[in-house]
Every structure is written in C-alpha cells, then in structure tokens.
Coordinates of C-alpha atoms in Angstrom, one line a residue:
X1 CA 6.3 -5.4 -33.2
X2 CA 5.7 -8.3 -30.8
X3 CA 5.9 -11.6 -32.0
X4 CA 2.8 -13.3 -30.3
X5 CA 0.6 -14.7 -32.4
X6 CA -3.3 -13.7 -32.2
X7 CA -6.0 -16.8 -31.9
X8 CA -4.0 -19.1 -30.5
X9 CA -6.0 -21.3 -27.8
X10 CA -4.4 -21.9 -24.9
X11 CA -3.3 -25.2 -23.4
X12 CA -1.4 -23.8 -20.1
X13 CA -2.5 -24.8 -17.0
X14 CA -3.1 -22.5 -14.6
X15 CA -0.2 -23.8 -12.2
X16 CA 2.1 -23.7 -15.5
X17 CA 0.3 -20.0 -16.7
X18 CA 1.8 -18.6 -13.1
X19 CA 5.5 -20.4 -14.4
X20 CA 5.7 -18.8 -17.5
X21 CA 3.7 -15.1 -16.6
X22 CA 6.5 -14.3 -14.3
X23 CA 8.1 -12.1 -16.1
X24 CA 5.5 -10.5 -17.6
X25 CA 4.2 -9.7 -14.2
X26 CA 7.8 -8.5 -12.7
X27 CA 7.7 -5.9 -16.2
X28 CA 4.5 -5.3 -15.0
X29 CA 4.9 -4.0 -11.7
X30 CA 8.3 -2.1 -12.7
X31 CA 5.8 -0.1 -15.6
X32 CA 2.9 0.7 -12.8
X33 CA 5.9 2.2 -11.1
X34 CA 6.6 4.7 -14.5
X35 CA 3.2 4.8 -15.2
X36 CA 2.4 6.5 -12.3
X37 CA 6.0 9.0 -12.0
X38 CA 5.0 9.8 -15.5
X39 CA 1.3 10.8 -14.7
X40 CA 2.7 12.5 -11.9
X41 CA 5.1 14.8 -14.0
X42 CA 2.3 15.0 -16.6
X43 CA -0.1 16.5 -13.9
X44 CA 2.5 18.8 -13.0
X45 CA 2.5 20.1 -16.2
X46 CA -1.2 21.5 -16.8
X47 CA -1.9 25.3 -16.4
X48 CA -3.4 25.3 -13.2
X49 CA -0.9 22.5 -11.7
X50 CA -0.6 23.6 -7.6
X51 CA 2.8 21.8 -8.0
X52 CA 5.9 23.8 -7.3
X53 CA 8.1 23.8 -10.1
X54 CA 11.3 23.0 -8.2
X55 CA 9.0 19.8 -7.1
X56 CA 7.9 19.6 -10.8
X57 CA 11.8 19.7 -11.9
X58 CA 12.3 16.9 -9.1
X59 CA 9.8 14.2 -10.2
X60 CA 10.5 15.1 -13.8
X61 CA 14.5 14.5 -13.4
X62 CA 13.3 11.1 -10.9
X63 CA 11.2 10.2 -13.6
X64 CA 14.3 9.9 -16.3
X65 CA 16.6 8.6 -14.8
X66 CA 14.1 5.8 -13.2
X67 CA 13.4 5.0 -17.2
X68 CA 17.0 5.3 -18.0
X69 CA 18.0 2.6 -15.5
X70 CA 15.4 0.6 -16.5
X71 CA 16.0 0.4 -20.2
X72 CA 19.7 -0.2 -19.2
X73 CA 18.7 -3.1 -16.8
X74 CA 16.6 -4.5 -19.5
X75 CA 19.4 -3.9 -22.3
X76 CA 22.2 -5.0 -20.7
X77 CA 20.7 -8.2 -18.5
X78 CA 17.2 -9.2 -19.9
X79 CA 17.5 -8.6 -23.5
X80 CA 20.5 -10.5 -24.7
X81 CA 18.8 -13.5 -22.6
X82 CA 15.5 -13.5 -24.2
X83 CA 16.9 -12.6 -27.4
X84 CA 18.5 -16.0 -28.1
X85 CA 15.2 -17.1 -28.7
X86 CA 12.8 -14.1 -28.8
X87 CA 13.2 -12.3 -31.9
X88 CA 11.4 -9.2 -30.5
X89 CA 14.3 -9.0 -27.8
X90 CA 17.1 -9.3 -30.2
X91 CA 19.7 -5.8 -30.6
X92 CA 17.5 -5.7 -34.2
X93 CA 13.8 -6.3 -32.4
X94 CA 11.1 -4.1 -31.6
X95 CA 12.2 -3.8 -28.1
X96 CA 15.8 -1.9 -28.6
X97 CA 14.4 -0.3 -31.5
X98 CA 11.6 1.2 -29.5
X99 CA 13.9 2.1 -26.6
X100 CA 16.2 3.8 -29.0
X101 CA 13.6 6.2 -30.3
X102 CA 11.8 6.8 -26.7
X103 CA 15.3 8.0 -25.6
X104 CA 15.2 11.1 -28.2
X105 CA 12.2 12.3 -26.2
X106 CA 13.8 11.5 -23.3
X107 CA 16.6 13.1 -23.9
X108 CA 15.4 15.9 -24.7
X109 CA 12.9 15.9 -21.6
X110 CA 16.0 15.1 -19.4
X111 CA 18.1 18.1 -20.7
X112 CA 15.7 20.6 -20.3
X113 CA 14.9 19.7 -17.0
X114 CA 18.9 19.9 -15.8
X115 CA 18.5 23.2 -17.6
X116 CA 15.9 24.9 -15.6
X117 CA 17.7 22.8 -12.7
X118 CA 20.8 24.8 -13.4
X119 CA 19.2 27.9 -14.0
X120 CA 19.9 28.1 -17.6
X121 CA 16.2 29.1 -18.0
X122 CA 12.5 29.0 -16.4
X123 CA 10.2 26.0 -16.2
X124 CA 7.5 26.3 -18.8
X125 CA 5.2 24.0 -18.2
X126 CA 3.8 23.8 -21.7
X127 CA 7.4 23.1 -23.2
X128 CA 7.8 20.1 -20.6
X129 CA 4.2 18.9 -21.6
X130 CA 5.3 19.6 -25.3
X131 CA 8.6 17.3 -24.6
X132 CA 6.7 14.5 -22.8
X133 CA 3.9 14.4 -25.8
X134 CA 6.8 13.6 -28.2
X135 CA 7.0 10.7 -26.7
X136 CA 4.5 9.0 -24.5
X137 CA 2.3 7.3 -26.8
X138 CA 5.3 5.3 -28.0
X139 CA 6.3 4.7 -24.2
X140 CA 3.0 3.5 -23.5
X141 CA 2.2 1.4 -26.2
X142 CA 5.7 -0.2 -25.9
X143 CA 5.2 -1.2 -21.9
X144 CA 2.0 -2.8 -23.2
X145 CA 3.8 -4.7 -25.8
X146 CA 6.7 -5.5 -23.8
X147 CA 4.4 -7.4 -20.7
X148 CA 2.3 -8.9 -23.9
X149 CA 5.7 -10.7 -25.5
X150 CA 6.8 -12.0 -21.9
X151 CA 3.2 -13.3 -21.0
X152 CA 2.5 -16.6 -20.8
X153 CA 1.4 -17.5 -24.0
X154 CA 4.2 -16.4 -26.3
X155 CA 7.0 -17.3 -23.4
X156 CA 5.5 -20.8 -23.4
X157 CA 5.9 -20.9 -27.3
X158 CA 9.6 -20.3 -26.9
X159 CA 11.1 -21.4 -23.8
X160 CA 10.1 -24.9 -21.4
X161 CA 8.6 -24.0 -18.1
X162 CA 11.8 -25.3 -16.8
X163 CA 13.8 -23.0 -18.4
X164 CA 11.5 -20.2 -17.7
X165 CA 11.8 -21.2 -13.9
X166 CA 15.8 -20.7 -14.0
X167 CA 16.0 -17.7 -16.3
X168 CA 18.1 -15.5 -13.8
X169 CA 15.6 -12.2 -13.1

C-alpha cells in the first residue's frame, strides 16, 4: 500500500509541483505505453478478434518482456533509490511485493505464449484471456499506486526539491 497520506493540503507551488511530479510523470508515460500493449493483447483475445494469432502471440510475447524490463529497471535502479527513504519502495514495500505476485501471472502468460510459439500447442484465445485476468487488476491498480507514491505530494514529504532534481532517472 502507498504511503501517501489522504487530506493533506498542499503547499507546492506550481513551479516546485513540476520539480517533484517528475517522476510520477516519467512512470506515467512508461504505463500508458503497457496500458495500451496490454489492451492490445486483451483485444486480441475476444471471440470474434480479426487478429491473427501469430500477430496475437507477437504482441502478447512484446508485451512480457516490455513489463519484465520494466520491473527490472525499476528493481534494480529506482527502487533501492527511493527506498532509502520511501517505505513503499523498500525490497519489503508494496512495490516489490506487488511485482512479485504480478510475475506469477506473468509467468504463466509468458510461457504459454513461447508454447504456442514453439508449437507445443494451439492459441486458445480464452486460456490467454483466462491468464491475463489472473492478473490485471493487480497490474492496474499497482501502476495507479505507483505514479500516486512518486507524485508530488508524497515525494515532497520525503525528499527536498533539490534532491528530487538530482535523483539520477
């Protein structure tokens, strides 16, 4: 859970709002960019879906290892950062803890799609669907939560614009 607190009025200014939404808006942009591969796959899934499957298997294999970078980029370079002062982004915070339970679904979505990939069996839409469903309301609920804890507001509760400015992503 992210550790912003609710009802908090807000003395930022709006020069010093831009300063500390940075990275908020950086997380932001990299989730439009899964938010849309995911919809895309998701599409792909329905009954009636005119996508090919081989096209289907593509986007769905793109769309792994897109969030499988991106959880390592964050894990490896943002997270032990922020976690010195950010509980949420500490190895026992919301943030890894979410990641590490997204990554069953993921997984599991990843393997299947190498499978049909392979030729090990057919695409069934359904399963894929099936696989993604597993998962996706925890993957969108945690981009929301992540781009909440790096908004201005709670970054300026932890870290000086200053240091905000020269944090090194």
């Amino acid at each position: 859970m992210a550790t912003v607190s609710k009802g908090t009025t807000s003395t930022i200014t709006p020069q010093d709002f831009q300063t500390y939404n940075r990275l908020a808006e950086q997380m932001s942009f990299f989730h439009s960019i899964l938010r849309r591969n995911w919809q895309l796959v998701l599409s792909g899934c329905a009954p009636n879906s005119k996508m090919r499957p081989a096209e289907l298997v593509r986007h769905a294999n793109q769309f792994c290892q897109h969030l499988s970078a991106h959880h390592d980029i964050e894990e490896s370079r943002w997270f032990p950062i922020l976690g010195r002062r950010m509980p949420g982004f500490r190895p026992d915070g919301f943030a890894k803890a979410q990641h590490a339970e997204m990554h069953q679904g993921l997984d599991m979505m990843q393997a299947y799609v190498q499978g049909v990939h392979r030729g090990e069996h057919p695409l069934r839409r359904e399963e894929l669907r099936r696989i993604m469903d597993s998962f996706g309301d925890l993957l969108w609920s945690h981009m929301d939560e992540e781009v909440v804890e790096l908004g201005a507001e709670n970054m300026s509760r932890f870290w000086s614009k200053d240091e905000v400015a020269r944090l090194p992503f």
